[in-house]
Amino acid sequence: MTKIELIASIKADLVAKGVNLTGPCGAFEITKRVAWALRDEGIGLVAKNASQNGCDANGERYAIDALMMRDGQTFDILVNGGGEERNGVPIPGTGNDPAWQVTGAAPRDSWRAPFDVDRNVDPGPDPGPIPGPGPEPAPTPGSVSRADIERILAAQAADTARILAAIQELRREASDLGKTLLPQLIAALAKRPG
């Protein structure tokens, strides 16, 4: 089963159970279950601060439609998370379309362990912060650290986005130029002596 199929299956199950999937916390109903299903792959939830769009659960605020790996790699898993709104009121049955799109990197300390929302068991006291991967080994002369690699990859992603935007702009300009130059060329050829 692909990740998109998994997301669609979890959403369909929630719809069949009559769970409200509208608004930010409706989208999070799907997201937190997908995180739990993928926990063995290192997938976790994305912590947000109080001023960011999110849903509160277990005393924390979480992204409503994104998951992340411990290394910070993030994935958008719902298109139009929470659905459409009309006059600030969510419209049932819209949005929350399954996706699996790489969205970049988030700070590693934003990763939160998934939790099982479908078990009626007291989770007990909070075990505290999840330990990180530990200190990076000291680089050997001529080696590149993980942080350097992440910076390089982020810079390459930004460069790629700029290049793609420039290509799109050049295509638009070429199309506009063709619309202008073609009539001029035809007129000039028509004026040429026989």
mmCIF file of C-alpha atoms in Angstrom:
data_model
loop_
_atom_site.group_PDB
_atom_site.id
_atom_site.type_symbol
_atom_site.label_atom_id
_atom_site.label_comp_id
_atom_site.label_asym_id
_atom_site.label_seq_id
_atom_site.Cartn_x
_atom_site.Cartn_y
_atom_site.Cartn_z
ATOM 1 C CA MET A 1 0.000 0.000 0.000
ATOM 2 C CA THR A 2 1.391 3.403 -0.940
ATOM 3 C CA LYS A 3 1.400 6.245 1.557
ATOM 4 C CA ILE A 4 -1.331 8.038 -0.396
ATOM 5 C CA GLU A 5 -3.455 4.869 -0.312
ATOM 6 C CA LEU A 6 -2.850 4.612 3.446
ATOM 7 C CA ILE A 7 -3.966 8.222 3.964
ATOM 8 C CA ALA A 8 -7.059 7.658 1.798
ATOM 9 C CA SER A 9 -7.882 4.482 3.741
ATOM 10 C CA ILE A 10 -7.586 6.236 7.113
ATOM 11 C CA LYS A 11 -9.741 9.122 5.874
ATOM 12 C CA ALA A 12 -12.385 6.715 4.509
ATOM 13 C CA ASP A 13 -12.461 4.840 7.832
ATOM 14 C CA LEU A 14 -12.991 8.104 9.750
ATOM 15 C CA VAL A 15 -15.742 9.193 7.341
ATOM 16 C CA ALA A 16 -17.450 5.790 7.780
ATOM 17 C CA LYS A 17 -17.291 6.263 11.573
ATOM 18 C CA GLY A 18 -18.855 9.736 11.262
ATOM 19 C CA VAL A 19 -15.793 11.606 12.573
ATOM 20 C CA ASN A 20 -15.930 15.347 11.835
ATOM 21 C CA LEU A 21 -13.032 16.109 9.471
ATOM 22 C CA THR A 22 -13.737 19.810 8.969
ATOM 23 C CA GLY A 23 -11.446 22.576 10.131
ATOM 24 C CA PRO A 24 -7.888 22.286 11.439
ATOM 25 C CA CYS A 25 -8.643 19.667 14.091
ATOM 26 C CA GLY A 26 -10.683 17.657 11.583
ATOM 27 C CA ALA A 27 -7.633 17.416 9.322
ATOM 28 C CA PHE A 28 -5.510 16.477 12.348
ATOM 29 C CA GLU A 29 -7.825 13.497 12.982
ATOM 30 C CA ILE A 30 -6.359 12.040 9.783
ATOM 31 C CA THR A 31 -2.790 13.274 10.285
ATOM 32 C CA LYS A 32 -2.297 11.869 13.778
ATOM 33 C CA ARG A 33 -3.529 8.437 12.695
ATOM 34 C CA VAL A 34 -1.240 8.409 9.648
ATOM 35 C CA ALA A 35 1.684 9.318 11.941
ATOM 36 C CA TRP A 36 0.798 6.404 14.229
ATOM 37 C CA ALA A 37 0.554 4.019 11.271
ATOM 38 C CA LEU A 38 4.001 5.106 9.998
ATOM 39 C CA ARG A 39 5.750 5.348 13.389
ATOM 40 C CA ASP A 40 8.033 2.399 12.633
ATOM 41 C CA GLU A 41 9.409 4.354 9.645
ATOM 42 C CA GLY A 42 10.492 7.201 11.946
ATOM 43 C CA ILE A 43 7.568 9.426 10.993
ATOM 44 C CA GLY A 44 6.383 11.843 13.660
ATOM 45 C CA LEU A 45 4.114 14.802 14.162
ATOM 46 C CA VAL A 46 5.219 18.416 13.659
ATOM 47 C CA ALA A 47 5.019 20.657 16.725
ATOM 48 C CA LYS A 48 3.785 24.225 16.161
ATOM 49 C CA ASN A 49 3.782 27.254 18.423
ATOM 50 C CA ALA A 50 0.586 28.830 19.723
ATOM 51 C CA SER A 51 0.526 31.539 17.034
ATOM 52 C CA GLN A 52 0.729 29.071 14.136
ATOM 53 C CA ASN A 53 -2.130 27.274 12.401
ATOM 54 C CA GLY A 54 -2.571 23.944 14.115
ATOM 55 C CA CYS A 55 -4.601 21.755 16.414
ATOM 56 C CA ASP A 56 -4.072 21.270 20.144
ATOM 57 C CA ALA A 57 -3.777 17.754 21.555
ATOM 58 C CA ASN A 58 -2.040 16.310 24.605
ATOM 59 C CA GLY A 59 -1.045 19.782 25.745
ATOM 60 C CA GLU A 60 0.777 20.637 22.494
ATOM 61 C CA ARG A 61 -0.061 22.273 19.180
ATOM 62 C CA TYR A 62 0.542 20.237 16.021
ATOM 63 C CA ALA A 63 0.603 20.835 12.269
ATOM 64 C CA ILE A 64 -2.733 19.748 10.831
ATOM 65 C CA ASP A 65 -1.549 18.288 7.534
ATOM 66 C CA ALA A 66 2.190 17.638 7.793
ATOM 67 C CA LEU A 67 4.446 14.911 9.165
ATOM 68 C CA MET A 68 8.202 14.774 9.562
ATOM 69 C CA MET A 69 11.179 12.512 9.956
ATOM 70 C CA ARG A 70 13.544 12.953 12.921
ATOM 71 C CA ASP A 71 16.102 14.555 10.590
ATOM 72 C CA GLY A 72 13.648 17.388 9.851
ATOM 73 C CA GLN A 73 12.398 16.251 6.420
ATOM 74 C CA THR A 74 8.718 17.197 6.213
ATOM 75 C CA PHE A 75 5.843 15.931 4.106
ATOM 76 C CA ASP A 76 2.504 17.563 3.287
ATOM 77 C CA ILE A 77 -0.042 14.739 3.496
ATOM 78 C CA LEU A 78 -3.339 16.560 2.887
ATOM 79 C CA VAL A 79 -4.304 18.963 0.133
ATOM 80 C CA ASN A 80 -6.562 21.699 1.496
ATOM 81 C CA GLY A 81 -6.330 20.335 5.047
ATOM 82 C CA GLY A 82 -9.528 20.931 6.981
ATOM 83 C CA GLY A 83 -11.524 21.725 3.853
ATOM 84 C CA GLU A 84 -12.949 24.841 2.331
ATOM 85 C CA GLU A 85 -14.712 27.535 4.299
ATOM 86 C CA ARG A 86 -17.615 29.827 3.516
ATOM 87 C CA ASN A 87 -17.798 32.951 5.672
ATOM 88 C CA GLY A 88 -15.346 31.372 8.107
ATOM 89 C CA VAL A 89 -17.423 28.187 8.498
ATOM 90 C CA PRO A 90 -15.902 24.872 7.316
ATOM 91 C CA ILE A 91 -17.818 23.140 4.524
ATOM 92 C CA PRO A 92 -18.175 19.406 5.293
ATOM 93 C CA GLY A 93 -16.969 16.999 2.621
ATOM 94 C CA THR A 94 -14.365 19.355 1.118
ATOM 95 C CA GLY A 95 -10.587 19.176 1.284
ATOM 96 C CA ASN A 96 -8.356 16.680 3.089
ATOM 97 C CA ASP A 97 -7.313 15.130 -0.207
ATOM 98 C CA PRO A 98 -4.534 12.563 0.350
ATOM 99 C CA ALA A 99 -1.039 13.583 -0.775
ATOM 100 C CA TRP A 100 2.593 12.796 -0.017
ATOM 101 C CA GLN A 101 4.626 15.820 -1.012
ATOM 102 C CA VAL A 102 8.121 16.606 0.243
ATOM 103 C CA THR A 103 7.990 20.151 1.582
ATOM 104 C CA GLY A 104 11.506 20.744 2.846
ATOM 105 C CA ALA A 105 12.930 20.662 6.318
ATOM 106 C CA ALA A 106 11.721 21.766 9.730
ATOM 107 C CA PRO A 107 13.838 22.176 12.854
ATOM 108 C CA ARG A 108 14.611 18.727 14.270
ATOM 109 C CA ASP A 109 13.243 19.755 17.655
ATOM 110 C CA SER A 110 9.785 20.107 16.044
ATOM 111 C CA TRP A 111 9.520 16.305 15.732
ATOM 112 C CA ARG A 112 7.036 14.741 18.156
ATOM 113 C CA ALA A 113 6.355 11.064 18.685
ATOM 114 C CA PRO A 114 3.037 9.826 17.292
ATOM 115 C CA PHE A 115 0.436 8.681 19.773
ATOM 116 C CA ASP A 116 -2.298 6.067 19.472
ATOM 117 C CA VAL A 117 -5.593 7.949 19.507
ATOM 118 C CA ASP A 118 -7.770 4.897 19.021
ATOM 119 C CA ARG A 119 -6.824 3.115 22.264
ATOM 120 C CA ASN A 120 -8.654 4.005 25.436
ATOM 121 C CA VAL A 121 -5.584 3.619 27.598
ATOM 122 C CA ASP A 122 -4.130 6.219 29.939
ATOM 123 C CA PRO A 123 -0.723 6.998 28.423
ATOM 124 C CA GLY A 124 0.737 7.720 31.873
ATOM 125 C CA PRO A 125 3.038 10.566 32.698
ATOM 126 C CA ASP A 126 4.862 12.409 29.944
ATOM 127 C CA PRO A 127 8.256 10.752 29.548
ATOM 128 C CA GLY A 128 9.799 14.139 28.748
ATOM 129 C CA PRO A 129 11.551 15.269 25.613
ATOM 130 C CA ILE A 130 12.506 12.685 23.080
ATOM 131 C CA PRO A 131 16.278 12.381 22.901
ATOM 132 C CA GLY A 132 17.796 13.538 19.645
ATOM 133 C CA PRO A 133 20.125 11.506 17.540
ATOM 134 C CA GLY A 134 23.026 12.445 19.801
ATOM 135 C CA PRO A 135 26.066 14.514 19.064
ATOM 136 C CA GLU A 136 27.525 14.326 15.613
ATOM 137 C CA PRO A 137 30.907 12.673 15.437
ATOM 138 C CA ALA A 138 33.814 15.036 15.021
ATOM 139 C CA PRO A 139 34.489 15.514 11.341
ATOM 140 C CA THR A 140 37.660 14.061 9.955
ATOM 141 C CA PRO A 141 39.826 16.387 7.883
ATOM 142 C CA GLY A 142 38.229 16.847 4.486
ATOM 143 C CA SER A 143 34.845 15.401 5.547
ATOM 144 C CA VAL A 144 31.498 17.166 5.479
ATOM 145 C CA SER A 145 29.187 17.215 8.504
ATOM 146 C CA ARG A 146 25.503 16.323 8.368
ATOM 147 C CA ALA A 147 24.629 19.965 9.103
ATOM 148 C CA ASP A 148 26.787 21.039 6.129
ATOM 149 C CA ILE A 149 25.013 18.524 3.907
ATOM 150 C CA GLU A 150 21.597 19.740 5.076
ATOM 151 C CA ARG A 151 22.616 23.365 4.399
ATOM 152 C CA ILE A 152 23.881 22.420 0.946
ATOM 153 C CA LEU A 153 20.690 20.501 0.131
ATOM 154 C CA ALA A 154 18.512 23.375 1.351
ATOM 155 C CA ALA A 155 20.517 25.827 -0.770
ATOM 156 C CA GLN A 156 20.220 23.519 -3.785
ATOM 157 C CA ALA A 157 16.472 23.245 -3.287
ATOM 158 C CA ALA A 158 16.187 27.035 -3.120
ATOM 159 C CA ASP A 159 18.379 27.394 -6.241
ATOM 160 C CA THR A 160 16.261 24.820 -8.067
ATOM 161 C CA ALA A 161 13.077 26.699 -7.175
ATOM 162 C CA ARG A 162 14.600 29.966 -8.445
ATOM 163 C CA ILE A 163 15.762 28.300 -11.666
ATOM 164 C CA LEU A 164 12.333 26.767 -12.287
ATOM 165 C CA ALA A 165 10.672 30.144 -11.695
ATOM 166 C CA ALA A 166 13.139 31.789 -14.113
ATOM 167 C CA ILE A 167 12.432 29.117 -16.750
ATOM 168 C CA GLN A 168 8.708 29.687 -16.352
ATOM 169 C CA GLU A 169 9.221 33.461 -16.753
ATOM 170 C CA LEU A 170 11.392 32.924 -19.857
ATOM 171 C CA ARG A 171 8.722 30.692 -21.374
ATOM 172 C CA ARG A 172 6.115 33.383 -20.756
ATOM 173 C CA GLU A 173 8.364 36.078 -22.214
ATOM 174 C CA ALA A 174 9.173 33.905 -25.267
ATOM 175 C CA SER A 175 5.476 33.315 -25.835
ATOM 176 C CA ASP A 176 4.740 37.035 -25.528
ATOM 177 C CA LEU A 177 7.687 37.864 -27.816
ATOM 178 C CA GLY A 178 6.499 35.358 -30.410
ATOM 179 C CA LYS A 179 3.083 37.004 -30.455
ATOM 180 C CA THR A 180 4.755 40.379 -31.118
ATOM 181 C CA LEU A 181 7.520 39.392 -33.558
ATOM 182 C CA LEU A 182 5.599 36.972 -35.763
ATOM 183 C CA PRO A 183 3.231 39.641 -37.199
ATOM 184 C CA GLN A 184 6.254 41.941 -37.771
ATOM 185 C CA LEU A 185 8.149 39.188 -39.578
ATOM 186 C CA ILE A 186 5.153 38.381 -41.774
ATOM 187 C CA ALA A 187 4.715 42.066 -42.634
ATOM 188 C CA ALA A 188 8.429 42.414 -43.488
ATOM 189 C CA LEU A 189 8.351 39.331 -45.703
ATOM 190 C CA ALA A 190 5.243 40.616 -47.453
ATOM 191 C CA LYS A 191 7.069 43.871 -48.312
ATOM 192 C CA ARG A 192 10.037 42.081 -49.893
ATOM 193 C CA PRO A 193 10.208 42.375 -53.637
ATOM 194 C CA GLY A 194 9.100 39.359 -55.487
#
